[in-house]
mmCIF file of C-alpha atoms and ligand atoms in Angstrom:
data_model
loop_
_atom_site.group_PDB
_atom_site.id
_atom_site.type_symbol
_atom_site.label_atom_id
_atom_site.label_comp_id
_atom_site.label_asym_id
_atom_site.label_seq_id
_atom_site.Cartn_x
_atom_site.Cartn_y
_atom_site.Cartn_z
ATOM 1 C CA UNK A 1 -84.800 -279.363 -172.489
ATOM 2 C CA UNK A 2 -82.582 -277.944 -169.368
ATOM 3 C CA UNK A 3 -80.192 -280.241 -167.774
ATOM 4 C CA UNK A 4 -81.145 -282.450 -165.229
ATOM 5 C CA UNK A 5 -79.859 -281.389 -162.353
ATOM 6 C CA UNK A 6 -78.565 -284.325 -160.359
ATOM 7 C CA UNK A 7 -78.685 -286.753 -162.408
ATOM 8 C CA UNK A 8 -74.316 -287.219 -163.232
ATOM 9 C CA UNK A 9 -74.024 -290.986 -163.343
ATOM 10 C CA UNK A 10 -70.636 -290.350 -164.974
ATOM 11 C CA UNK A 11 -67.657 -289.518 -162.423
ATOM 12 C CA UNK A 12 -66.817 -285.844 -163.324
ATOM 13 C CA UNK A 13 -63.380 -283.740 -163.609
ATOM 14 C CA UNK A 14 -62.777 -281.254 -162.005
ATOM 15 C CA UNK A 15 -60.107 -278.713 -161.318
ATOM 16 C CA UNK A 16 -58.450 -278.049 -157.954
ATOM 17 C CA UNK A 17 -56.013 -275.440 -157.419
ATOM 18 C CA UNK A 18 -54.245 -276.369 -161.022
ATOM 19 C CA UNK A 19 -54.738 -280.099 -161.029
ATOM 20 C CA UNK A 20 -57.060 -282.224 -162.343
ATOM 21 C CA UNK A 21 -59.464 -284.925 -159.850
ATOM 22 C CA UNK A 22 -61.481 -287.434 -161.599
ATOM 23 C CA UNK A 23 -64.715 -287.349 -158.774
ATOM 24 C CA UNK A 24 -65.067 -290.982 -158.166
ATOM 25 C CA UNK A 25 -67.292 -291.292 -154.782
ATOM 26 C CA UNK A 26 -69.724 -288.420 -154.426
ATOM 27 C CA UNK A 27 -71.395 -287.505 -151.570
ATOM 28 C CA UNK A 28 -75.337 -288.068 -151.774
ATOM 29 C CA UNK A 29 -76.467 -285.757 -149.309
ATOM 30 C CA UNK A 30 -74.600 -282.591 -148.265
ATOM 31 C CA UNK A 31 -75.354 -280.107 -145.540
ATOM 32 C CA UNK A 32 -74.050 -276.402 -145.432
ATOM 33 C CA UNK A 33 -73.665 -274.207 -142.174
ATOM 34 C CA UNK A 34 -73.652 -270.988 -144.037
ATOM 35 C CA UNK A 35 -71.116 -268.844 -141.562
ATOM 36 C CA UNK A 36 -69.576 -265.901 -141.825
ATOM 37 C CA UNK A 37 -71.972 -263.338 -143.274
ATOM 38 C CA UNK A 38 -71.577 -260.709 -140.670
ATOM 39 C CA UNK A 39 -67.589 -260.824 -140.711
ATOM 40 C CA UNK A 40 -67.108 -260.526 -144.035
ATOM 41 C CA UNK A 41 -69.278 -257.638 -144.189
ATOM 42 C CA UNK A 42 -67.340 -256.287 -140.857
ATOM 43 C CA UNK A 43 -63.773 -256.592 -142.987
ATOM 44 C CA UNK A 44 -65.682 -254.395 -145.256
ATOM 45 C CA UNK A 45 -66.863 -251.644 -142.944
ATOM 46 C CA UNK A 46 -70.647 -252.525 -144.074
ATOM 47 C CA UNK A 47 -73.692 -253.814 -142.191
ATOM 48 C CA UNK A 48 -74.298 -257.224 -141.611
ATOM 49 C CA UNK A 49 -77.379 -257.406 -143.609
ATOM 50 C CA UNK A 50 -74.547 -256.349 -146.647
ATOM 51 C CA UNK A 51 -73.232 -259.725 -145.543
ATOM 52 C CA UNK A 52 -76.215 -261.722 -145.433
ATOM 53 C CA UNK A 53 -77.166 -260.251 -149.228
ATOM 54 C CA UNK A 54 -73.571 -261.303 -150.481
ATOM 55 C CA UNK A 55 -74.085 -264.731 -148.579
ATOM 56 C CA UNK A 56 -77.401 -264.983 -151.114
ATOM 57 C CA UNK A 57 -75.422 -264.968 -154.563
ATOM 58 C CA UNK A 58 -73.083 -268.125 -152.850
ATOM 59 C CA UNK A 59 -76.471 -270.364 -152.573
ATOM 60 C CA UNK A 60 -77.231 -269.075 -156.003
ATOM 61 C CA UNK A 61 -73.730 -270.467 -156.937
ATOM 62 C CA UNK A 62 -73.557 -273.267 -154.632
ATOM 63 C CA UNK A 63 -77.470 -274.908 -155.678
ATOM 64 C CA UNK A 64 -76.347 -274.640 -159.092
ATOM 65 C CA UNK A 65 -72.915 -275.953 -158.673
ATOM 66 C CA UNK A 66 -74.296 -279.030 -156.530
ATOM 67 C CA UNK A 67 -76.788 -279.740 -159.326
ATOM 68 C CA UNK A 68 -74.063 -279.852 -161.905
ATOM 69 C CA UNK A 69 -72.195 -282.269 -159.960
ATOM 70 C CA UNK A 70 -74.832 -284.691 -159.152
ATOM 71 C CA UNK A 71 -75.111 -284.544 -155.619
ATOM 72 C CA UNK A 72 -78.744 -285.643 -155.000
ATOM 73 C CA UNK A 73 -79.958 -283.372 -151.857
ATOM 74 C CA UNK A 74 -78.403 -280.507 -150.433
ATOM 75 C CA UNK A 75 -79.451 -279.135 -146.788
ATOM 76 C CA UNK A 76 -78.882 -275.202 -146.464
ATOM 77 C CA UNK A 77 -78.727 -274.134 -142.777
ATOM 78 C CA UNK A 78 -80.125 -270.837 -143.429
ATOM 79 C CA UNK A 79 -82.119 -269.674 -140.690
ATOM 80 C CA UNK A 80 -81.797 -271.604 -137.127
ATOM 81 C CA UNK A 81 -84.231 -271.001 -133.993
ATOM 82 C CA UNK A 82 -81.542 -269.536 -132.600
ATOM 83 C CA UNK A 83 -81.517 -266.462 -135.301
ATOM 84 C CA UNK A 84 -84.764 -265.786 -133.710
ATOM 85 C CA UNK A 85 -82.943 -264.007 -131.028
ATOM 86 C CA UNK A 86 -80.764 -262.009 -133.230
ATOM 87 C CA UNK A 87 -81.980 -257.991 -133.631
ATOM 88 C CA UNK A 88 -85.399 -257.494 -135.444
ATOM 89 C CA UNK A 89 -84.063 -256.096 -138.296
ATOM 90 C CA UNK A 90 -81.641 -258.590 -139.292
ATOM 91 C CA UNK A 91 -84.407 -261.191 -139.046
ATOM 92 C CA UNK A 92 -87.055 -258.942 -140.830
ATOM 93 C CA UNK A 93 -83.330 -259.004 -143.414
ATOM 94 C CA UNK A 94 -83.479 -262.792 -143.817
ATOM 95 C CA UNK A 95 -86.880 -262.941 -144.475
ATOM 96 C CA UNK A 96 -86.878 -260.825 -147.020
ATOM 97 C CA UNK A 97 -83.660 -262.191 -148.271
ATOM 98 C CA UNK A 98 -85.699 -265.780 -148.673
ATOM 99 C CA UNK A 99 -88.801 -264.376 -151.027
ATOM 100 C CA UNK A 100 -86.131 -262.341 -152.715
ATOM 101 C CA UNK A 101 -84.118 -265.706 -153.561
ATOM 102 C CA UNK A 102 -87.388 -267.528 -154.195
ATOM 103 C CA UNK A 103 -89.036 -264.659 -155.996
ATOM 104 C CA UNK A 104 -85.790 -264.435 -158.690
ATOM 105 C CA UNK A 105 -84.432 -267.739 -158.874
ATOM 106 C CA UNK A 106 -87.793 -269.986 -159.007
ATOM 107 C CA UNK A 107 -88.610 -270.105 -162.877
ATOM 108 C CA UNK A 108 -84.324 -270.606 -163.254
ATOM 109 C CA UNK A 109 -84.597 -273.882 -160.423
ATOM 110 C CA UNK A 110 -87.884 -275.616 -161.650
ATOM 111 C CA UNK A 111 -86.384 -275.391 -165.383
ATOM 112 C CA UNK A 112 -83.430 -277.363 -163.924
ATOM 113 C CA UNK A 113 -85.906 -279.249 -162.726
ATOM 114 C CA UNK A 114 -84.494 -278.592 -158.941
ATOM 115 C CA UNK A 115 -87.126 -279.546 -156.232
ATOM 116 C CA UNK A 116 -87.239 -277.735 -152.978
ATOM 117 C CA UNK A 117 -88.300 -279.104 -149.615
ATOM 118 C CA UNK A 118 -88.197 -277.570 -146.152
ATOM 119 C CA UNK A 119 -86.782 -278.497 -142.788
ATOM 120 C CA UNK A 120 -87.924 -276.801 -139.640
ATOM 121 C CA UNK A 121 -91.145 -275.076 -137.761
ATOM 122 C CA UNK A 122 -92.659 -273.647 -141.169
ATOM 123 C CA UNK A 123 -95.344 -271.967 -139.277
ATOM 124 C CA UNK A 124 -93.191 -269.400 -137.379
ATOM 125 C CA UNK A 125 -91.835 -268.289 -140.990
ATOM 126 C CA UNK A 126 -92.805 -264.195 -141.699
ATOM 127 C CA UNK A 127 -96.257 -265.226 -143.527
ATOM 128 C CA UNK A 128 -95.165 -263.550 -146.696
ATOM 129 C CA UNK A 129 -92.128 -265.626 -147.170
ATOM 130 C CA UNK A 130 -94.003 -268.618 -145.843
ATOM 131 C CA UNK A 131 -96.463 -268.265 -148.728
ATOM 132 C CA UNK A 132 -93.717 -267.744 -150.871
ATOM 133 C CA UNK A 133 -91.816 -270.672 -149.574
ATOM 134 C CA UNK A 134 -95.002 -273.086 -149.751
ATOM 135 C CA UNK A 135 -95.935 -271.696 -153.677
ATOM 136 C CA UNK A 136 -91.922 -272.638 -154.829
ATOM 137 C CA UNK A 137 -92.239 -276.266 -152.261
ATOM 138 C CA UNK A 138 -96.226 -277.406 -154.436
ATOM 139 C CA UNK A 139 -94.178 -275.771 -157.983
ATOM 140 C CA UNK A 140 -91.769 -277.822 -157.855
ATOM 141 C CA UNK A 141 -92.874 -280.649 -156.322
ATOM 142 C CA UNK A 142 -92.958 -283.522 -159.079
ATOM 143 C CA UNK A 143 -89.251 -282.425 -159.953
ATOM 144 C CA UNK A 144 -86.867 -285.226 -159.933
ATOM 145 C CA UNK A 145 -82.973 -283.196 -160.118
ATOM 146 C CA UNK A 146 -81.188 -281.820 -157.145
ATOM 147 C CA UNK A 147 -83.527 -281.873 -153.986
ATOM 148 C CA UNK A 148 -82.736 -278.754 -152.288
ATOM 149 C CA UNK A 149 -83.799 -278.840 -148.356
ATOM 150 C CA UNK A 150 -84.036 -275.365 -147.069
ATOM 151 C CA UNK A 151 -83.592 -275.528 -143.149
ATOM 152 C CA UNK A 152 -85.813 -272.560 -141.820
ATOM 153 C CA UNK A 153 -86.552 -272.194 -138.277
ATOM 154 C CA UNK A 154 -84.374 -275.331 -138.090
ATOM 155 C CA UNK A 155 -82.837 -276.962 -134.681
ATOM 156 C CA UNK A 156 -82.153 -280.597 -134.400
ATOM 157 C CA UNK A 157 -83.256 -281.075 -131.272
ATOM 158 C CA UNK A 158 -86.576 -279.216 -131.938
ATOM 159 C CA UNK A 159 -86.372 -281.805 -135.178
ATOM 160 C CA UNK A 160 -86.060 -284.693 -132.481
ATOM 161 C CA UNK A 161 -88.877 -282.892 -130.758
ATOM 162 C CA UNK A 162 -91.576 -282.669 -133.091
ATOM 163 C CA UNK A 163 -90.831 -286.048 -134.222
ATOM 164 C CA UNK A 164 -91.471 -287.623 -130.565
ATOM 165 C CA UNK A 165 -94.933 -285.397 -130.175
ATOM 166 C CA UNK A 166 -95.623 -287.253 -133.478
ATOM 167 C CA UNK A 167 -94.948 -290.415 -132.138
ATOM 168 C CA UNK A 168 -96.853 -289.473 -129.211
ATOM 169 C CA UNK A 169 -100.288 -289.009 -130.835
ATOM 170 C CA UNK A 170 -99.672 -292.284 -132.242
ATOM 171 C CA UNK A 171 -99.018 -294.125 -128.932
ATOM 172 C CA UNK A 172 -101.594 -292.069 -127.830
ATOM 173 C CA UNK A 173 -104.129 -292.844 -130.380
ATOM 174 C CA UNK A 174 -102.904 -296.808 -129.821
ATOM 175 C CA UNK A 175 -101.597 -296.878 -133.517
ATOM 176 C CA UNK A 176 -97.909 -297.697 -131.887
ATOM 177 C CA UNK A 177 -97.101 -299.609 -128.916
ATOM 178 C CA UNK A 178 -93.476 -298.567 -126.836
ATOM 179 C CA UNK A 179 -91.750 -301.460 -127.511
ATOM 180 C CA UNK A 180 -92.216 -301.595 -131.558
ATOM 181 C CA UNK A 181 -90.222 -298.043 -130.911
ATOM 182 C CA UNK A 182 -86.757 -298.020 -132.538
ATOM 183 C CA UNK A 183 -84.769 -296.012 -134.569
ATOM 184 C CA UNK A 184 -85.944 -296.534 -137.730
ATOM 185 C CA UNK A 185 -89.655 -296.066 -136.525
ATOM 186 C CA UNK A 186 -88.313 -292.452 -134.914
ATOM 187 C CA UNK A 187 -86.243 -291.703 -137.621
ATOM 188 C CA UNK A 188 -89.733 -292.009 -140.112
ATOM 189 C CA UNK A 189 -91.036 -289.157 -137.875
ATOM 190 C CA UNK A 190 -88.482 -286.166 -138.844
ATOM 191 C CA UNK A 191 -89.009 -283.657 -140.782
ATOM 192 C CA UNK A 192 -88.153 -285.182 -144.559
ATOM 193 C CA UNK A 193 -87.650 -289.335 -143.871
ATOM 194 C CA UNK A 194 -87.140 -289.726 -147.887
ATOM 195 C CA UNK A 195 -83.664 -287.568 -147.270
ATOM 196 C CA UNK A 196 -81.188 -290.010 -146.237
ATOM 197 C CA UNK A 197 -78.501 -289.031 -143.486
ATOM 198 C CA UNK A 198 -75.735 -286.578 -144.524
ATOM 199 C CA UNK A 199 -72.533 -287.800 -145.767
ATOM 200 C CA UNK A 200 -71.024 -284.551 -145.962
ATOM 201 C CA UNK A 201 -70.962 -281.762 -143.752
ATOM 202 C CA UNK A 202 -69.490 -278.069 -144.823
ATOM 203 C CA UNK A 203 -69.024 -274.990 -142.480
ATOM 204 C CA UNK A 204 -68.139 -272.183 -143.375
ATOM 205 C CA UNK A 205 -65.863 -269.592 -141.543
ATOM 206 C CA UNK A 206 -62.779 -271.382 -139.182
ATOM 207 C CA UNK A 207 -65.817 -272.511 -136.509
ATOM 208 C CA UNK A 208 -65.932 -276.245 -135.652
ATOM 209 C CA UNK A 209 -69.513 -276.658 -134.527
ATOM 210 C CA UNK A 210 -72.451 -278.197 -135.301
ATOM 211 C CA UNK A 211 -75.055 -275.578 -134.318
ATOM 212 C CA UNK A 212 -77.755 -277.704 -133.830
ATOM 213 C CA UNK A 213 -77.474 -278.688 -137.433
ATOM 214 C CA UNK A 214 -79.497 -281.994 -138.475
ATOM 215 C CA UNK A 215 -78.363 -283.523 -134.972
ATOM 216 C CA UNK A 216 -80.323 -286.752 -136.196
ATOM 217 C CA UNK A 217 -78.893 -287.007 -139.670
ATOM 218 C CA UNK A 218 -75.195 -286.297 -139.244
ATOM 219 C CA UNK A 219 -74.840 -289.314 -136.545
ATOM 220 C CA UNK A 220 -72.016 -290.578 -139.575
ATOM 221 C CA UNK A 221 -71.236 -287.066 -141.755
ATOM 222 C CA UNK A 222 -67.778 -286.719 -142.611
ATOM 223 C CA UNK A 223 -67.069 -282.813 -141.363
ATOM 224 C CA UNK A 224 -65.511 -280.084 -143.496
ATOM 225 C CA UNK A 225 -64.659 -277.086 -142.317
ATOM 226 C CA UNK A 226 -62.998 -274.271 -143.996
ATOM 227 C CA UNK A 227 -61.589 -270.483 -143.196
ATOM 228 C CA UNK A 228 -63.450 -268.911 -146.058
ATOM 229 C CA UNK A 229 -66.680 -266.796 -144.941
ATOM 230 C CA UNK A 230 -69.594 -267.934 -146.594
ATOM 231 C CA UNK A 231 -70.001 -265.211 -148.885
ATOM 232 C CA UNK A 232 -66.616 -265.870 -150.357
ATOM 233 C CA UNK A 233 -67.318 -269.581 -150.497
ATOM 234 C CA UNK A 234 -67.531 -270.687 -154.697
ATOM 235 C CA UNK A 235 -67.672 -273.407 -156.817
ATOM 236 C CA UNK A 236 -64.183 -274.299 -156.497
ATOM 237 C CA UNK A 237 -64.817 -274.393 -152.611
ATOM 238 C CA UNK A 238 -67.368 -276.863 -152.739
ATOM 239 C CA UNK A 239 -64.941 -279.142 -155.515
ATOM 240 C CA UNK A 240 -62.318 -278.911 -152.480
ATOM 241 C CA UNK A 241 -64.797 -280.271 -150.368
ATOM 242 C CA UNK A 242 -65.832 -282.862 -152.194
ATOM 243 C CA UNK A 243 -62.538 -284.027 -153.437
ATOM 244 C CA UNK A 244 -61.375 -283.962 -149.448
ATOM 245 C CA UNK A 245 -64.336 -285.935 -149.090
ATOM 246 C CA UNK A 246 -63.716 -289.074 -151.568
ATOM 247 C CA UNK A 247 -60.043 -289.648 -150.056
ATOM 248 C CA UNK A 248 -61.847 -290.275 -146.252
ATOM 249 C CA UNK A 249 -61.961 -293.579 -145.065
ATOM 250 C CA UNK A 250 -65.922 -293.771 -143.783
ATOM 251 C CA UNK A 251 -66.568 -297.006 -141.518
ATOM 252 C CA UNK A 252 -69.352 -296.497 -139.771
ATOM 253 C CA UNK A 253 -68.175 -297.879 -136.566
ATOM 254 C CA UNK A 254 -67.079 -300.779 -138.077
ATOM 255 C CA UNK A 255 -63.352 -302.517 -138.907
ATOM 256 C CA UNK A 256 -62.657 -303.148 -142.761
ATOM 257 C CA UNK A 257 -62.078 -306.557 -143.112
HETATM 258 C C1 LIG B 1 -74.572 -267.075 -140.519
HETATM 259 O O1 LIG B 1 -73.656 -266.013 -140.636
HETATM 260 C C2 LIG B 1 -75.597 -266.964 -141.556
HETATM 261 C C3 LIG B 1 -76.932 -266.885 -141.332
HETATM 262 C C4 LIG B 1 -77.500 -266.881 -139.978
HETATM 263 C C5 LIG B 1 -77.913 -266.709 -142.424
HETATM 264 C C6 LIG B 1 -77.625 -267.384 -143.714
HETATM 265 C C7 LIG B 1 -78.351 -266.682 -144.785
HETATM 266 C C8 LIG B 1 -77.934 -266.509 -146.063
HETATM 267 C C9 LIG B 1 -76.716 -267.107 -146.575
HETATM 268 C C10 LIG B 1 -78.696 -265.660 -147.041
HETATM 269 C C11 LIG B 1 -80.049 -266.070 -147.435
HETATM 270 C C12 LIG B 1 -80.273 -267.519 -147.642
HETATM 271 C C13 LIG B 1 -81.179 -268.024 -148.507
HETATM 272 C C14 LIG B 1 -81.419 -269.477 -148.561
HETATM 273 C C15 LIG B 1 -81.920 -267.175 -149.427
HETATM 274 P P1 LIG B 1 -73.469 -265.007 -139.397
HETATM 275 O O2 LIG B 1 -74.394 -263.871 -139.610
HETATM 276 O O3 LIG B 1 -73.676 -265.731 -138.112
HETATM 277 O O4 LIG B 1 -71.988 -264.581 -139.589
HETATM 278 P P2 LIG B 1 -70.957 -264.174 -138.419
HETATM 279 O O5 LIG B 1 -70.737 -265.399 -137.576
HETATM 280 O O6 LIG B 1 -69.735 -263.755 -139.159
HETATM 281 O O7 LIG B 1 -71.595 -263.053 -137.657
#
């Protein structure tokens, strides 16, 4: 039978730049901004769709890398509602991009019995990837390794948005009344409630930003940020995260006592 993927109750070694970590407090759920694509194809005298297709084989390393580990979910910025605006082609790119990566690596993720998920406004996905996307989502739906949350046509605060016209139709419908609202009764409105909040969040390419990246869910996330352009970004890049990760002190507002 394949491995599970995340599923590594035992703390794992790893090697860092010569030297060996014993990976004591994992993160549970890590997000990706996926930056870069277009510069390291620019260094390269190549389009930025060249970029974009490089960027692809890093989430093939990177989903199978996380699995290993034992992170549990893993959030993959890779299409914002933003990139909407970007040139036609490019988009028409990333769409195809997506049913290429679901297309070749499906049979490979369900065997490591990876489950995907979505994050974002689904319904202004290209309808051929959409179909793809929603095929790969009911596949491997029952799968209990690495949850992999694909965030497509993704903003926070259109996240934050949808979740209050949900609530809405509830108050509406007087299911809810205003004053039983609170965070945790917002919070079961998002996109995936079953994903908890990120612990760990990784970006790409020198920016420090948050893009409008899971605005909700990263009120605590520890931030990462390193020089290396997503397409260069490997498995030894995401054990430097992680090991950067388990020496922070995370106190959630609070003193130690
Ligand atoms: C940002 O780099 C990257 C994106 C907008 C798209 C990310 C897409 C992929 C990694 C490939 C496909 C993904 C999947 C899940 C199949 P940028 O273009 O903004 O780079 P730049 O800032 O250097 O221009």
């Amino acid at each position: 039978m394949a491995p599970l993927l995340g599923y590594n109750t035992n703390p794992m070694k790893i090697v860092v730049d010569g030297a060996t970590h014993l990976l004591k407090q994992l993160p549970v759920h890590v997000g990706v901004i996926m930056d870069g694509n277009g510069r390291w194809a620019k260094k390269r005298g190549l389009p930025r769709t060249a970029g974009h297709r490089a960027g692809m084989k890093s989430v093939k390393t990177i989903v199978n890398a996380s699995g290993t580990i034992g992170i549990k979910y893993l959030t993959l910025y890779a299409f914002s509602v933003e990139n909407w605006l970007r040139p036609k082609p490019e988009v028409s790119i990333l769409m195809h991009l997506l049913r290429d990566y679901l297309m070749s690596e499906i049979d490979e993720l369900d065997a490591k019995r990876v489950k995907i998920i979505t994050s974002g406004r689904t319904n202004d996905l290209e309808a051929r990837a959409r179909t793809i996307l929603l095929d790969s989502i009911e596949r491997t739906k029952h799968n209990k390794g690495l949850v992999l949350n694909l965030a497509l046509s993704y903003g926070g605060k259109a996240e934050i948005v949808d979740a209050v016209k949900r609530l809405s139709r509830d108050l509406l419908a007087h299911a809810l009344k205003p004053e039983r609202i609170d965070e945790e009764v917002l919070r079961r409105c998002l996109y995936h409630p079953e994903v908890p909040d990120a612990d760990l969040i990784i970006r790409t390419s020198g920016e420090n930003r948050l893009s409008n990246f899971l605005l909700w869910q990263a009120a605590y996330a520890e931030f990462y940020t390193t020089d290396v352009l997503w397409p260069d970004f490997g498995e030894q890049d995401l054990h430097r995260a992680l090991l950067d990760y388990q020496n922070r002190d995370r106190r959630f507002g609070k003193v130690k006592p």
